[in-house]
Coordinates of C-alpha atoms in Angstrom, one line a residue:
M1 CA -30.1 -12.5 -25.1
K2 CA -31.8 -10.6 -27.7
N3 CA -32.8 -12.5 -30.7
A4 CA -32.3 -11.2 -34.5
A5 CA -35.8 -10.2 -34.6
H6 CA -35.0 -7.3 -32.4
E7 CA -32.1 -6.0 -34.7
D8 CA -34.5 -3.9 -36.4
D9 CA -35.4 -2.0 -33.5
P10 CA -34.7 2.1 -33.6
V11 CA -33.7 2.4 -30.4
L12 CA -31.2 -0.5 -30.3
E13 CA -29.8 1.2 -33.9
R14 CA -29.6 4.6 -31.8
F15 CA -27.7 2.5 -29.0
H16 CA -25.3 1.3 -31.4
F17 CA -24.4 4.6 -33.1
L18 CA -24.6 6.2 -29.7
V19 CA -21.9 3.9 -28.1
N20 CA -19.6 4.9 -30.9
A21 CA -20.3 8.4 -31.2
P22 CA -17.7 10.0 -29.2
A23 CA -14.9 8.7 -31.4
L24 CA -17.0 9.4 -34.6
F25 CA -17.7 13.2 -33.3
N26 CA -14.0 13.5 -32.9
A27 CA -12.8 12.0 -36.3
V28 CA -15.6 14.8 -38.0
T29 CA -14.0 17.4 -35.9
T30 CA -10.3 16.3 -36.8
A31 CA -11.4 16.3 -40.6
A32 CA -12.8 19.7 -39.7
E33 CA -9.9 21.2 -38.2
L34 CA -7.5 19.5 -40.9
R35 CA -9.6 21.6 -43.4
I36 CA -10.6 18.3 -45.3
F37 CA -14.2 19.3 -45.9
A38 CA -12.9 23.2 -47.7
F39 CA -10.4 21.4 -49.4
L40 CA -13.0 18.7 -51.0
S41 CA -15.4 21.3 -51.4
G42 CA -12.7 22.6 -54.2
K43 CA -11.6 19.8 -55.3
P44 CA -14.5 16.9 -55.6
G45 CA -13.4 13.4 -56.0
A46 CA -10.0 14.3 -55.1
S47 CA -8.1 10.9 -54.0
A48 CA -6.3 10.2 -50.6
A49 CA -2.9 11.0 -51.9
D50 CA -4.4 14.4 -52.9
I51 CA -6.1 14.8 -49.4
Q52 CA -2.5 13.4 -47.9
S53 CA -0.6 16.4 -50.0
F54 CA -3.0 18.8 -48.5
C55 CA -3.3 18.2 -45.0
G56 CA 0.0 16.3 -44.4
V57 CA -1.4 13.2 -42.3
P58 CA 0.3 10.1 -42.5
A59 CA -1.0 7.9 -45.2
H60 CA -2.4 5.2 -42.7
Q61 CA -3.5 7.3 -40.2
L62 CA -5.5 9.4 -42.8
R63 CA -6.9 6.1 -44.2
V64 CA -8.1 5.3 -40.7
L65 CA -9.5 8.6 -40.4
L66 CA -11.7 9.0 -43.9
Q67 CA -12.9 5.6 -42.9
A68 CA -14.3 6.7 -39.8
V69 CA -15.5 10.2 -41.2
C70 CA -17.3 8.0 -44.6
T71 CA -19.2 5.9 -42.2
T72 CA -20.8 8.9 -40.6
G73 CA -22.1 9.7 -44.3
L74 CA -20.6 12.9 -44.1
L75 CA -18.0 12.0 -46.6
E76 CA -18.7 9.9 -49.7
R77 CA -16.4 7.4 -51.8
R78 CA -16.9 7.2 -55.6
D79 CA -15.1 5.7 -58.2
G80 CA -11.7 6.2 -55.6
G81 CA -12.1 9.6 -54.9
Y82 CA -14.0 11.3 -52.0
H83 CA -16.8 13.9 -51.9
N84 CA -18.6 15.9 -49.1
A85 CA -22.1 15.0 -48.8
S86 CA -24.6 17.7 -49.0
V87 CA -25.0 18.3 -45.4
A88 CA -21.0 18.7 -45.0
E89 CA -20.9 20.9 -47.9
E90 CA -23.6 23.2 -46.3
L91 CA -22.2 23.2 -42.6
L92 CA -18.5 22.2 -42.9
A93 CA -17.3 23.3 -46.1
A94 CA -17.2 27.1 -45.7
D95 CA -15.0 26.7 -42.3
E96 CA -13.5 30.3 -42.2
E97 CA -17.2 31.9 -42.3
P98 CA -18.5 33.0 -38.9
D99 CA -21.4 30.3 -38.6
S100 CA -19.8 27.4 -39.8
W101 CA -20.1 24.4 -37.3
S102 CA -16.2 23.9 -37.7
H103 CA -16.1 26.4 -35.1
I104 CA -19.0 24.6 -32.8
L105 CA -17.4 21.1 -33.3
T106 CA -14.0 22.8 -31.9
G107 CA -15.3 24.4 -29.3
W108 CA -17.5 21.4 -28.2
K109 CA -14.1 19.2 -28.1
E110 CA -11.9 21.8 -26.2
V111 CA -14.6 22.8 -23.7
Y112 CA -17.6 20.9 -23.4
Y113 CA -17.0 17.4 -24.1
P114 CA -13.5 16.8 -22.2
A115 CA -15.8 17.6 -18.9
F116 CA -18.9 14.7 -19.7
A117 CA -16.0 11.9 -18.6
D118 CA -16.7 13.9 -15.1
M119 CA -20.4 13.3 -15.4
T120 CA -21.2 10.6 -12.7
T121 CA -19.4 12.7 -10.2
A122 CA -20.5 15.7 -10.8
L123 CA -24.3 14.7 -10.9
R124 CA -23.7 12.7 -7.1
A125 CA -22.1 15.7 -5.7
G126 CA -24.6 18.1 -7.1
T127 CA -22.3 20.5 -8.2
N128 CA -20.0 21.3 -11.2
T129 CA -17.1 19.5 -10.3
A130 CA -15.6 19.0 -14.0
L131 CA -14.9 22.9 -13.5
A132 CA -12.1 21.8 -11.4
A133 CA -9.8 21.4 -14.7
H134 CA -9.9 24.9 -15.2
P135 CA -8.0 27.2 -13.0
G136 CA -9.1 29.8 -10.8
D137 CA -11.9 30.3 -8.0
E138 CA -14.8 31.4 -9.8
P139 CA -18.0 29.5 -9.3
T140 CA -18.5 29.4 -13.3
L141 CA -17.1 28.1 -16.4
Y142 CA -17.7 31.8 -17.8
G143 CA -15.8 33.6 -14.8
R144 CA -12.8 30.9 -15.1
L145 CA -12.1 31.4 -18.8
S146 CA -11.5 34.8 -18.5
R147 CA -8.1 33.6 -17.1
N148 CA -7.4 32.1 -20.3
P149 CA -8.0 33.8 -23.1
P150 CA -7.3 31.2 -26.0
L151 CA -9.6 29.0 -24.5
E152 CA -12.0 31.9 -24.2
A153 CA -12.0 32.8 -27.8
V154 CA -12.2 29.3 -29.3
F155 CA -15.4 28.9 -26.6
H156 CA -17.0 32.1 -27.8
R157 CA -16.4 31.3 -31.5
A158 CA -18.2 28.4 -31.1
M159 CA -21.0 30.1 -29.1
T160 CA -21.3 32.6 -32.1
A161 CA -21.3 30.2 -34.9
F162 CA -24.6 28.7 -32.9
T163 CA -26.1 31.8 -32.5
L164 CA -25.5 32.6 -35.8
R165 CA -27.2 29.3 -37.2
S166 CA -30.4 29.9 -35.0
V167 CA -30.6 34.0 -34.3
D168 CA -32.6 34.5 -37.5
A169 CA -35.7 32.9 -35.7
L170 CA -35.5 35.3 -33.3
I171 CA -34.8 38.8 -35.2
E172 CA -37.7 38.0 -37.9
Q173 CA -40.2 38.2 -35.0
P174 CA -43.0 40.8 -35.3
V175 CA -42.3 41.8 -31.7
F176 CA -39.0 43.8 -32.6
D177 CA -41.1 46.2 -35.0
D178 CA -42.3 48.5 -32.0
V179 CA -39.4 48.1 -30.1
R180 CA -36.7 51.0 -30.3
H181 CA -34.0 50.1 -27.6
V182 CA -33.1 46.3 -26.8
L183 CA -31.1 46.1 -23.6
D184 CA -29.2 42.5 -24.5
V185 CA -28.3 40.9 -21.6
G186 CA -25.8 38.7 -21.3
G187 CA -25.0 39.6 -25.0
G188 CA -21.5 38.0 -25.5
D189 CA -19.9 39.3 -28.5
G190 CA -22.7 41.4 -29.7
S191 CA -23.6 39.0 -32.8
T192 CA -27.1 39.2 -31.8
S193 CA -27.3 42.6 -31.7
A194 CA -25.6 43.1 -34.7
R195 CA -28.0 41.0 -36.7
L196 CA -31.0 42.6 -35.0
V197 CA -29.6 46.3 -36.0
A198 CA -28.9 45.1 -39.4
R199 CA -32.4 43.9 -39.8
H200 CA -34.4 46.6 -38.1
P201 CA -33.0 50.1 -39.2
E202 CA -34.9 52.0 -36.2
L203 CA -33.5 49.8 -33.2
R204 CA -30.8 50.4 -30.9
T205 CA -29.3 47.9 -28.4
T206 CA -26.9 48.0 -25.5
V207 CA -25.0 44.8 -25.1
F208 CA -24.6 44.1 -21.1
D209 CA -22.2 41.5 -20.0
M210 CA -19.2 40.7 -18.1
P211 CA -16.1 42.9 -18.6
S212 CA -14.3 40.1 -20.1
V213 CA -16.5 39.4 -22.5
S214 CA -17.5 43.0 -23.3
R215 CA -14.5 43.7 -24.6
L216 CA -15.3 41.0 -27.0
A217 CA -18.0 42.7 -28.1
S218 CA -16.0 45.7 -29.7
G219 CA -16.2 44.7 -33.2
A220 CA -20.2 44.9 -32.8
R221 CA -20.2 48.4 -31.2
S222 CA -21.4 50.9 -33.6
G223 CA -23.6 53.9 -33.6
R224 CA -26.5 51.7 -33.0
V225 CA -24.7 49.1 -30.7
S226 CA -23.3 50.0 -27.8
V227 CA -21.6 48.1 -24.8
V228 CA -22.0 48.4 -21.0
P229 CA -19.5 46.2 -19.1
G230 CA -21.0 44.8 -15.6
D231 CA -22.2 41.7 -13.7
M232 CA -25.7 40.9 -14.5
F233 CA -26.7 39.9 -10.8
T234 CA -24.6 42.6 -8.8
D235 CA -25.1 45.9 -11.1
P236 CA -28.0 47.9 -12.1
F237 CA -29.2 47.1 -15.5
P238 CA -28.2 50.2 -17.9
E239 CA -31.0 52.6 -18.3
G240 CA -33.3 53.3 -21.0
P241 CA -34.6 50.2 -23.0
D242 CA -38.0 49.6 -23.8
A243 CA -37.1 45.9 -24.5
V244 CA -35.1 43.4 -22.3
L245 CA -33.7 40.8 -24.4
F246 CA -32.1 37.2 -22.7
S247 CA -30.9 35.0 -25.5
H248 CA -29.4 32.1 -24.4
V249 CA -28.7 33.1 -20.8
L250 CA -31.5 32.4 -18.4
E251 CA -31.0 28.3 -18.9
I252 CA -27.4 28.6 -17.3
F253 CA -29.2 29.1 -13.9
D254 CA -31.6 27.8 -11.4
E255 CA -35.3 29.2 -10.5
D256 CA -34.3 31.8 -8.1
S257 CA -31.5 33.2 -10.0
I258 CA -34.0 33.5 -13.2
L259 CA -36.9 35.3 -11.1
L260 CA -34.1 37.6 -9.7
L261 CA -32.8 38.7 -13.3
M262 CA -36.5 38.6 -14.5
R263 CA -37.3 41.0 -11.6
K264 CA -34.5 43.1 -12.5
A265 CA -35.6 43.6 -16.1
Y266 CA -39.0 44.1 -14.6
D267 CA -37.6 47.2 -12.7
A268 CA -35.6 48.2 -15.5
L269 CA -38.6 48.6 -18.0
P270 CA -41.3 51.2 -18.7
S271 CA -44.8 50.6 -18.3
G272 CA -45.7 48.3 -21.6
G273 CA -41.8 47.6 -21.9
R274 CA -41.2 43.6 -23.2
V275 CA -39.4 41.3 -21.5
M276 CA -37.9 38.5 -24.2
V277 CA -36.4 34.9 -23.3
Y278 CA -34.8 33.0 -26.3
G279 CA -33.2 29.7 -26.2
Y280 CA -33.9 26.0 -25.9
N281 CA -37.2 24.8 -24.8
V282 CA -37.3 20.8 -23.8
S283 CA -40.8 19.5 -24.5
D284 CA -43.5 19.9 -21.6
D285 CA -42.9 16.3 -20.8
E286 CA -39.1 16.7 -20.9
T287 CA -38.5 13.5 -22.6
D288 CA -37.7 15.1 -26.0
G289 CA -35.0 17.7 -27.2
V290 CA -31.5 16.2 -28.1
F291 CA -29.9 19.8 -28.2
G292 CA -31.5 20.7 -24.9
A293 CA -30.4 17.2 -23.0
R294 CA -26.8 17.9 -24.1
L295 CA -27.0 21.7 -23.1
G296 CA -28.4 20.8 -19.6
L297 CA -25.7 18.3 -18.8
Y298 CA -23.1 20.8 -20.1
F299 CA -24.5 23.1 -17.1
N300 CA -24.5 21.2 -14.5
V301 CA -21.3 18.9 -15.0
L302 CA -19.1 22.2 -15.8
A303 CA -20.1 25.1 -16.7
S304 CA -22.7 26.4 -13.5
G305 CA -23.6 23.8 -11.7
R306 CA -27.4 24.1 -12.4
G307 CA -29.6 25.1 -14.9
M308 CA -31.2 23.0 -17.8
A309 CA -33.1 23.6 -21.2
Y310 CA -36.4 24.3 -19.6
P311 CA -39.8 23.6 -20.8
A312 CA -41.5 26.8 -22.0
R313 CA -44.2 26.9 -19.2
D314 CA -41.3 27.1 -16.6
Y315 CA -40.7 30.6 -18.3
E316 CA -44.0 31.7 -18.5
R317 CA -44.7 30.7 -14.9
W318 CA -41.9 32.9 -13.8
L319 CA -42.6 35.9 -16.0
R320 CA -46.0 35.9 -14.1
E321 CA -44.2 35.6 -11.0
A322 CA -42.1 38.5 -11.9
G323 CA -45.0 40.7 -12.8
F324 CA -45.1 40.5 -16.4
G325 CA -48.7 40.1 -18.4
E326 CA -49.8 39.1 -21.8
V327 CA -47.1 36.2 -21.5
E328 CA -46.9 33.9 -24.3
T329 CA -44.3 31.6 -26.2
V330 CA -43.5 31.4 -29.9
S331 CA -42.6 27.9 -29.9
G332 CA -41.1 25.2 -32.5
L333 CA -38.3 27.5 -33.6
P334 CA -35.2 25.7 -35.1
Y335 CA -32.9 23.9 -33.0
E336 CA -35.3 23.5 -30.7
H337 CA -35.8 27.2 -29.6
G338 CA -38.5 28.9 -28.2
L339 CA -39.5 32.8 -27.5
S340 CA -40.9 33.4 -24.0
L341 CA -42.5 37.0 -24.2
G342 CA -44.1 39.0 -21.3
V343 CA -45.2 43.0 -21.2
K344 CA -44.9 45.1 -18.0
R345 CA -48.2 46.0 -16.7

């Protein structure tokens, strides 16, 4: 039995938080869904009675919820009133904005985290057994969500919010200064493309994604953002780009599938054209990166049964195998992101 001398061990402290985190995550998400953070942004120092009047939760249950959220540090109680902590004010209070963490939390609660109860079974089986909770015969979550439009909308709202949180690190890269037409493979609802053309006036993009997802990109369609529905594996890539962007796409798949897509990108590009791979990178020794760790587990338990947040060196090796030269990675970007680049010889 550990003695008191070990109670200041940071790993033990993290363990104690970790084992309580599932309940606390759901408490924070519930507070976000009840719009408590938004309410306190407009009325800091509100009493529990004020909050109850706003959200309608019975007094005792609200007391339990507020206590739980306060333990996370996201709410503070001073002189009997409640206040958003600065992190909650920044990330959760503006809950109707498209980049609000409220959307991300709801998506993770509704889609990601229920699947993790199946983790032992899925990892032992070597396939995404948690997918059985979603009706259909498609082999991936992305295909099956097309049968459930409301849940698909929740999922893509969360994806869009996280993309908007991380995309500025991509669109500010100087590599776009010499690009005129980007093929955004797996571009989802077009959020990344819309931000790219807004930042780079000479740029146009083509969003290429499965039909059920492409319809979500209709709002991004403009004179400089076009949308082409299709299957990235079986359909030819749209013609004409001088750059192919894989943003938050390749990590879903295994090595063979990634190489296939990189080779399709190579074939679609002119000489001197660029490929860009933007997404999560775990550390080279694969021991660090909590966002990437969560993502890899989600892929294997639910989404695709394969893939992970790969180290940058894997992407660099695959780019060279696909025929690209001048391979490099811009690392250290927010939320454990990196941008791996290659040029068609």
